[in-house]
Coordinates of N, CA and C in Angstrom, one line a residue:
X1 N -99.7 46.7 9.1 CA -100.2 45.5 9.8 C -99.5 44.3 9.3
X2 N -99.1 43.4 10.3 CA -98.4 42.2 9.9 C -99.2 41.3 9.1
X3 N -100.5 41.2 9.3 CA -101.4 40.4 8.6 C -101.4 40.7 7.1
X4 N -101.4 42.0 6.8 CA -101.4 42.4 5.4 C -100.2 42.0 4.7
X5 N -99.0 42.2 5.4 CA -97.8 41.8 4.8 C -97.8 40.3 4.5
X6 N -98.3 39.5 5.4 CA -98.4 38.0 5.3 C -99.3 37.7 4.1
X7 N -100.4 38.5 3.9 CA -101.3 38.2 2.9 C -100.7 38.5 1.5
X8 N -99.7 39.3 1.4 CA -99.1 39.7 0.2 C -98.3 38.5 -0.4
X9 N -97.8 37.6 0.4 CA -97.1 36.4 -0.1 C -98.1 35.4 -0.6
X10 N -98.4 35.5 -1.9 CA -99.4 34.6 -2.5 C -98.8 33.2 -2.7
X11 N -99.7 32.2 -2.7 CA -99.3 30.9 -2.9 C -99.9 30.5 -4.3
X12 N -99.0 29.9 -5.1 CA -99.5 29.4 -6.4 C -100.1 28.0 -6.2
X13 N -101.4 28.0 -6.0 CA -102.1 26.8 -5.6 C -102.1 25.8 -6.8
X14 N -102.1 26.3 -8.0 CA -102.1 25.4 -9.2 C -100.8 24.6 -9.3
X15 N -99.7 25.3 -9.1 CA -98.4 24.7 -9.2 C -98.3 23.7 -8.0
X16 N -98.8 24.1 -6.8 CA -98.8 23.3 -5.7 C -99.6 22.0 -5.9
X17 N -100.8 22.1 -6.5 CA -101.6 21.0 -6.8 C -101.0 20.0 -7.7
X18 N -100.2 20.5 -8.7 CA -99.6 19.6 -9.6 C -98.6 18.6 -8.9
X19 N -98.0 19.1 -7.8 CA -97.0 18.3 -7.1 C -97.5 17.4 -6.0
X20 N -98.8 17.5 -5.8 CA -99.4 16.7 -4.7 C -99.7 15.3 -5.3
X21 N -99.3 14.2 -4.6 CA -99.6 12.9 -5.1 C -101.1 12.6 -4.9
X22 N -101.6 11.7 -5.7 CA -103.1 11.4 -5.7 C -103.6 11.0 -4.4
X23 N -102.8 10.2 -3.6 CA -103.2 9.7 -2.3 C -103.3 10.8 -1.2
X24 N -102.8 12.0 -1.5 CA -102.8 13.1 -0.6 C -103.7 14.3 -1.0
X25 N -104.5 14.1 -2.0 CA -105.4 15.2 -2.5 C -106.3 15.7 -1.5
X26 N -106.9 14.8 -0.7 CA -107.8 15.2 0.4 C -107.2 16.1 1.4
X27 N -106.0 15.7 1.8 CA -105.2 16.6 2.8 C -104.9 17.9 2.1
X28 N -104.5 17.9 0.9 CA -104.3 19.2 0.2 C -105.5 20.0 0.1
X29 N -106.6 19.5 -0.3 CA -107.9 20.2 -0.4 C -108.3 20.8 1.0
X30 N -108.1 20.1 2.1 CA -108.3 20.6 3.4 C -107.4 21.8 3.7
X31 N -106.1 21.7 3.4 CA -105.2 22.7 3.6 C -105.6 24.0 2.8
X32 N -106.0 23.8 1.6 CA -106.4 25.0 0.8 C -107.7 25.6 1.3
X33 N -108.6 24.8 1.7 CA -109.9 25.3 2.3 C -109.6 26.2 3.6
X34 N -108.7 25.6 4.4 CA -108.4 26.3 5.7 C -107.6 27.6 5.4
X35 N -106.7 27.5 4.4 CA -105.9 28.7 4.1 C -106.8 29.8 3.5
X36 N -107.8 29.4 2.6 CA -108.7 30.4 2.0 C -109.6 31.0 3.1
X37 N -110.0 30.2 4.1 CA -110.8 30.7 5.2 C -110.1 31.8 6.0
X38 N -108.8 31.4 6.3 CA -108.0 32.4 7.1 C -107.7 33.6 6.3
X39 N -107.4 33.5 5.0 CA -107.2 34.7 4.1 C -108.5 35.5 4.1
X40 N -109.6 34.9 4.0 CA -110.9 35.7 3.9 C -111.1 36.5 5.3
X41 N -110.8 35.8 6.4 CA -110.9 36.5 7.7 C -109.9 37.7 7.7
X42 N -108.7 37.4 7.2 CA -107.7 38.5 7.3 C -108.1 39.7 6.4
X43 N -108.7 39.4 5.2 CA -109.2 40.5 4.4 C -110.4 41.2 4.9
X44 N -111.1 40.6 5.8 CA -112.3 41.3 6.4 C -111.9 42.3 7.5
X45 N -110.7 42.1 8.0 CA -110.3 43.1 9.1 C -109.9 44.4 8.5
X46 N -110.1 45.5 9.2 CA -109.7 46.8 8.7 C -108.1 46.9 8.8
X47 N -107.6 47.8 7.9 CA -106.2 48.0 7.9 C -105.6 48.5 9.2
X48 N -106.4 49.5 9.8 CA -106.0 50.1 11.1 C -107.2 49.8 12.1
X49 N -106.9 49.6 13.3 CA -108.0 49.4 14.3 C -108.8 50.7 14.5
X50 N -110.0 50.5 14.9 CA -110.9 51.7 15.2 C -110.3 52.6 16.2
X51 N -110.4 53.9 16.0 CA -109.9 54.9 16.9 C -110.8 55.1 18.1
X52 N -110.3 55.1 19.3 CA -111.1 55.2 20.5 C -111.2 56.7 20.8
X53 N -112.5 57.2 21.0 CA -112.8 58.6 21.3 C -112.7 58.7 22.8
X54 N -111.5 59.0 23.3 CA -111.3 59.1 24.8 C -112.0 60.3 25.4
X55 N -112.2 61.4 24.6 CA -113.0 62.5 25.2 C -114.4 62.2 25.5
X56 N -115.0 61.3 24.6 CA -116.4 60.8 24.9 C -116.4 60.1 26.2
X57 N -115.5 59.2 26.4 CA -115.5 58.4 27.7 C -115.2 59.3 28.9
X58 N -114.3 60.3 28.7 CA -114.1 61.2 29.9 C -115.3 62.0 30.3
X59 N -116.2 62.3 29.3 CA -117.4 63.0 29.6 C -118.5 62.0 30.1
X60 N -118.5 60.8 29.7 CA -119.5 59.8 30.0 C -119.3 59.0 31.3
X61 N -118.0 58.8 31.6 CA -117.7 58.0 32.8 C -117.4 59.0 34.0
X62 N -118.0 58.7 35.2 CA -117.8 59.5 36.3 C -116.4 59.6 36.8
X63 N -115.6 58.5 36.7 CA -114.3 58.5 37.2 C -113.3 58.8 36.1
X64 N -113.0 60.0 35.9 CA -112.1 60.5 34.8 C -110.7 59.9 34.9
X65 N -110.2 59.8 36.1 CA -108.9 59.3 36.4 C -108.7 57.9 35.8
X66 N -109.8 57.1 36.0 CA -109.8 55.7 35.5 C -109.7 55.7 33.9
X67 N -110.4 56.6 33.3 CA -110.4 56.7 31.8 C -109.0 57.1 31.4
X68 N -108.4 58.1 32.1 CA -107.0 58.6 31.7 C -106.0 57.5 31.9
X69 N -106.2 56.7 33.0 CA -105.3 55.5 33.2 C -105.4 54.5 32.1
X70 N -106.6 54.2 31.7 CA -106.9 53.3 30.5 C -106.2 53.8 29.3
X71 N -106.4 55.1 29.0 CA -105.9 55.8 27.8 C -104.3 55.7 27.8
X72 N -103.7 55.9 29.0 CA -102.3 55.8 29.1 C -101.8 54.4 28.8
X73 N -102.5 53.5 29.4 CA -102.1 52.1 29.3 C -102.3 51.6 27.8
X74 N -103.4 52.1 27.2 CA -103.7 51.7 25.8 C -102.6 52.3 24.9
X75 N -102.2 53.5 25.1 CA -101.2 54.1 24.2 C -99.8 53.5 24.4
X76 N -99.6 53.0 25.7 CA -98.3 52.4 26.0 C -98.2 50.9 25.5
X77 N -99.4 50.4 25.1 CA -99.5 49.0 24.7 C -98.8 48.8 23.4
X78 N -97.8 47.9 23.4 CA -97.1 47.5 22.1 C -97.3 46.0 21.9
X79 N -97.9 45.7 20.8 CA -98.2 44.3 20.4 C -97.0 43.9 19.5
X80 N -96.2 42.9 20.0 CA -95.1 42.5 19.1 C -95.5 41.8 17.9
X81 N -94.9 42.1 16.8 CA -95.1 41.3 15.6 C -94.1 40.2 15.5
X82 N -94.5 39.0 15.1 CA -93.6 37.9 14.9 C -92.5 38.3 13.9
X83 N -91.3 37.9 14.2 CA -90.1 38.2 13.4 C -90.0 37.0 12.4
X84 N -89.8 37.3 11.1 CA -89.7 36.2 10.2 C -88.2 35.8 10.1
X85 N -88.0 34.6 10.7 CA -86.6 34.1 10.8 C -86.4 32.9 9.8
X86 N -87.5 32.5 9.2 CA -87.4 31.3 8.3 C -87.2 31.6 6.8
X87 N -87.6 32.8 6.4 CA -87.6 33.1 5.0 C -86.1 33.1 4.5
X88 N -85.2 33.6 5.3 CA -83.8 33.6 4.8 C -83.2 32.2 4.8
X89 N -83.7 31.4 5.7 CA -83.2 30.0 5.7 C -83.8 29.2 4.5
X90 N -85.0 29.5 4.2 CA -85.7 28.8 3.0 C -85.0 29.3 1.7
X91 N -84.7 30.6 1.6 CA -84.0 31.2 0.5 C -82.7 30.5 0.3
X92 N -81.9 30.4 1.4 CA -80.6 29.7 1.3 C -80.7 28.3 0.8
X93 N -81.8 27.6 1.4 CA -82.0 26.2 0.9 C -82.4 26.2 -0.6
X94 N -83.1 27.1 -1.0 CA -83.5 27.2 -2.4 C -82.3 27.4 -3.3
X95 N -81.4 28.3 -2.9 CA -80.2 28.6 -3.7 C -79.3 27.4 -3.7
X96 N -79.2 26.7 -2.6 CA -78.4 25.4 -2.6 C -79.0 24.4 -3.5
X97 N -80.4 24.2 -3.4 CA -81.1 23.3 -4.3 C -80.9 23.6 -5.7
X98 N -80.9 24.9 -6.1 CA -80.7 25.4 -7.4 C -79.3 25.0 -7.9
X99 N -78.3 25.2 -7.0 CA -76.9 24.9 -7.4 C -76.8 23.4 -7.7
X100 N -77.5 22.5 -6.8 CA -77.4 21.1 -7.1 C -78.2 20.7 -8.4
X101 N -79.3 21.4 -8.6 CA -80.1 21.1 -9.8 C -79.3 21.5 -11.1
X102 N -78.6 22.6 -11.0 CA -77.8 23.1 -12.2 C -76.6 22.1 -12.4
X103 N -76.0 21.7 -11.3 CA -74.9 20.7 -11.4 C -75.4 19.4 -12.0
X104 N -76.6 19.0 -11.6 CA -77.2 17.7 -12.1 C -77.6 17.9 -13.5
X105 N -78.1 19.0 -13.9 CA -78.4 19.2 -15.4 C -77.1 19.2 -16.2
X106 N -76.1 19.8 -15.7 CA -74.8 19.8 -16.5 C -74.3 18.4 -16.6
X107 N -74.3 17.6 -15.5 CA -73.9 16.2 -15.5 C -74.8 15.4 -16.5
X108 N -76.0 15.7 -16.5 CA -77.0 15.0 -17.4 C -76.6 15.3 -18.8
X109 N -76.3 16.5 -19.1 CA -76.0 16.9 -20.5 C -74.7 16.1 -20.9
X110 N -73.7 16.0 -20.0 CA -72.5 15.3 -20.3 C -72.8 13.8 -20.6
X111 N -73.7 13.2 -19.7 CA -74.1 11.8 -19.9 C -74.8 11.6 -21.2
X112 N -75.7 12.6 -21.6 CA -76.4 12.5 -22.8 C -75.5 12.5 -24.0
X113 N -74.5 13.3 -24.0 CA -73.5 13.3 -25.1 C -72.8 12.0 -25.2
X114 N -72.4 11.5 -24.0 CA -71.7 10.2 -24.0 C -72.6 9.1 -24.5
X115 N -73.9 9.1 -24.1 CA -74.8 8.1 -24.5 C -75.1 8.2 -26.0
X116 N -75.1 9.4 -26.5 CA -75.4 9.6 -27.9 C -74.2 9.1 -28.7
X117 N -73.0 9.2 -28.2 CA -71.8 8.6 -28.9 C -71.9 7.1 -28.9
X118 N -72.3 6.5 -27.8 CA -72.4 5.1 -27.7 C -73.5 4.6 -28.7
X119 N -74.6 5.4 -28.7 CA -75.7 5.0 -29.6 C -75.3 5.1 -31.0
X120 N -74.5 6.1 -31.4 CA -74.0 6.2 -32.8 C -73.1 5.0 -33.1
X121 N -72.3 4.6 -32.1 CA -71.5 3.4 -32.3 C -72.3 2.2 -32.6
X122 N -73.4 2.0 -31.8 CA -74.3 0.9 -32.0 C -75.0 1.0 -33.4
X123 N -75.3 2.2 -33.8 CA -76.0 2.3 -35.1 C -75.1 2.0 -36.3
X124 N -73.8 2.4 -36.1 CA -72.9 2.3 -37.2 C -72.2 0.9 -37.3
X125 N -72.3 0.1 -36.3 CA -71.6 -1.2 -36.2 C -72.3 -2.2 -37.1
X126 N -71.5 -3.3 -37.4 CA -72.1 -4.4 -38.2 C -73.1 -5.1 -37.4
X127 N -74.2 -5.6 -37.9 CA -75.1 -6.4 -37.2 C -74.5 -7.6 -36.5
X128 N -74.9 -8.0 -35.4 CA -74.3 -9.1 -34.6 C -74.3 -10.4 -35.5
X129 N -75.4 -10.7 -36.2 CA -75.4 -11.9 -36.9 C -74.5 -11.9 -38.1
X130 N -73.9 -10.8 -38.5 CA -72.9 -10.8 -39.5 C -71.5 -10.6 -39.0
X131 N -71.3 -10.5 -37.7 CA -70.0 -10.2 -37.1 C -69.2 -11.5 -36.9
X132 N -67.9 -11.4 -37.0 CA -67.0 -12.5 -36.7 C -66.6 -12.3 -35.2
X133 N -66.0 -13.4 -34.6 CA -65.6 -13.3 -33.2 C -64.5 -12.1 -33.1
X134 N -63.7 -12.0 -34.0 CA -62.7 -10.9 -34.0 C -63.3 -9.6 -34.0
X135 N -64.3 -9.4 -34.9 CA -65.0 -8.1 -35.0 C -65.8 -7.8 -33.7
X136 N -66.3 -8.9 -33.1 CA -67.0 -8.7 -31.8 C -66.1 -8.2 -30.7
X137 N -64.9 -8.9 -30.6 CA -63.9 -8.5 -29.6 C -63.3 -7.1 -29.9
X138 N -63.3 -6.7 -31.1 CA -62.8 -5.4 -31.5 C -63.8 -4.3 -31.1
X139 N -65.1 -4.6 -31.4 CA -66.1 -3.7 -31.0 C -66.4 -3.6 -29.5
X140 N -66.4 -4.8 -28.9 CA -66.7 -4.9 -27.4 C -65.5 -5.6 -26.8
X141 N -64.4 -4.8 -26.4 CA -63.2 -5.4 -25.9 C -63.4 -6.2 -24.6
X142 N -64.5 -5.9 -23.8 CA -64.7 -6.6 -22.6 C -65.2 -8.0 -22.8
X143 N -65.5 -8.4 -24.0 CA -66.0 -9.8 -24.3 C -64.8 -10.7 -24.7
X144 N -63.6 -10.1 -24.9 CA -62.5 -10.9 -25.4 C -62.0 -11.8 -24.2
X145 N -61.8 -13.0 -24.5 CA -61.4 -14.0 -23.6 C -59.9 -14.1 -23.5
X146 N -59.3 -14.2 -22.3 CA -57.8 -14.2 -22.2 C -57.5 -15.7 -22.0
X147 N -57.2 -16.4 -23.1 CA -56.9 -17.8 -23.1 C -55.5 -18.1 -22.6
X148 N -54.6 -17.1 -22.7 CA -53.3 -17.3 -22.2 C -53.3 -17.3 -20.6
X149 N -54.0 -16.3 -20.1 CA -54.0 -16.2 -18.6 C -54.9 -17.2 -18.0
X150 N -56.0 -17.5 -18.6 CA -56.9 -18.5 -18.1 C -57.2 -19.5 -19.3
X151 N -56.3 -20.6 -19.3 CA -56.4 -21.5 -20.5 C -57.6 -22.4 -20.5
X152 N -58.3 -22.6 -19.4 CA -59.4 -23.5 -19.3 C -60.7 -22.7 -19.3
X153 N -61.7 -23.4 -19.9 CA -63.0 -22.8 -20.0 C -63.5 -22.4 -18.6
X154 N -64.1 -21.3 -18.3 CA -64.7 -20.3 -19.2 C -63.7 -19.2 -19.6
X155 N -62.4 -19.4 -19.4 CA -61.4 -18.4 -19.8 C -61.5 -17.1 -19.1
X156 N -62.2 -17.1 -18.0 CA -62.3 -15.9 -17.1 C -62.3 -16.4 -15.7
X157 N -61.9 -15.5 -14.7 CA -62.1 -15.9 -13.4 C -63.6 -16.1 -13.0
X158 N -63.9 -17.0 -12.1 CA -65.3 -17.2 -11.8 C -65.9 -16.0 -11.2
X159 N -65.1 -15.2 -10.4 CA -65.6 -14.0 -9.8 C -66.1 -12.9 -10.8
X160 N -65.6 -13.0 -12.0 CA -66.0 -12.0 -13.1 C -67.2 -12.5 -13.9
X161 N -67.7 -13.7 -13.7 CA -68.8 -14.2 -14.4 C -70.1 -13.7 -13.9

């Protein structure tokens, strides 16, 4: 039964609740309540439908041809089950998101090592109040003023200030 297969896909409500923002807790609680109610109704249904005793009806109903017609139509009845077309799309999106997350983590690790090098540079440098202008320009080359190219104060183009 399709309902049983759908019920097998459990939802981790605790992990879901951790990701819900505080302003949407009421909506989340409503969704969980409704989902639990539907799951309870689904569990209350039997795995297979009740078997119809056609011989009883053939003996109890005067028009046997009508019972045989109903039996034939009932056996020919095929109830289509919905086809799951979204799970593969969601899995593909999840794989793509995982690739992006892994790339982001690798980039973050590279940035962390770069920032740790900069932090070590700052930890090992002379304190600012003990630095000369030459040592400042050596430590931070972007602070060096080009007095030959821009002889007048502020010794930088206005667009760079």
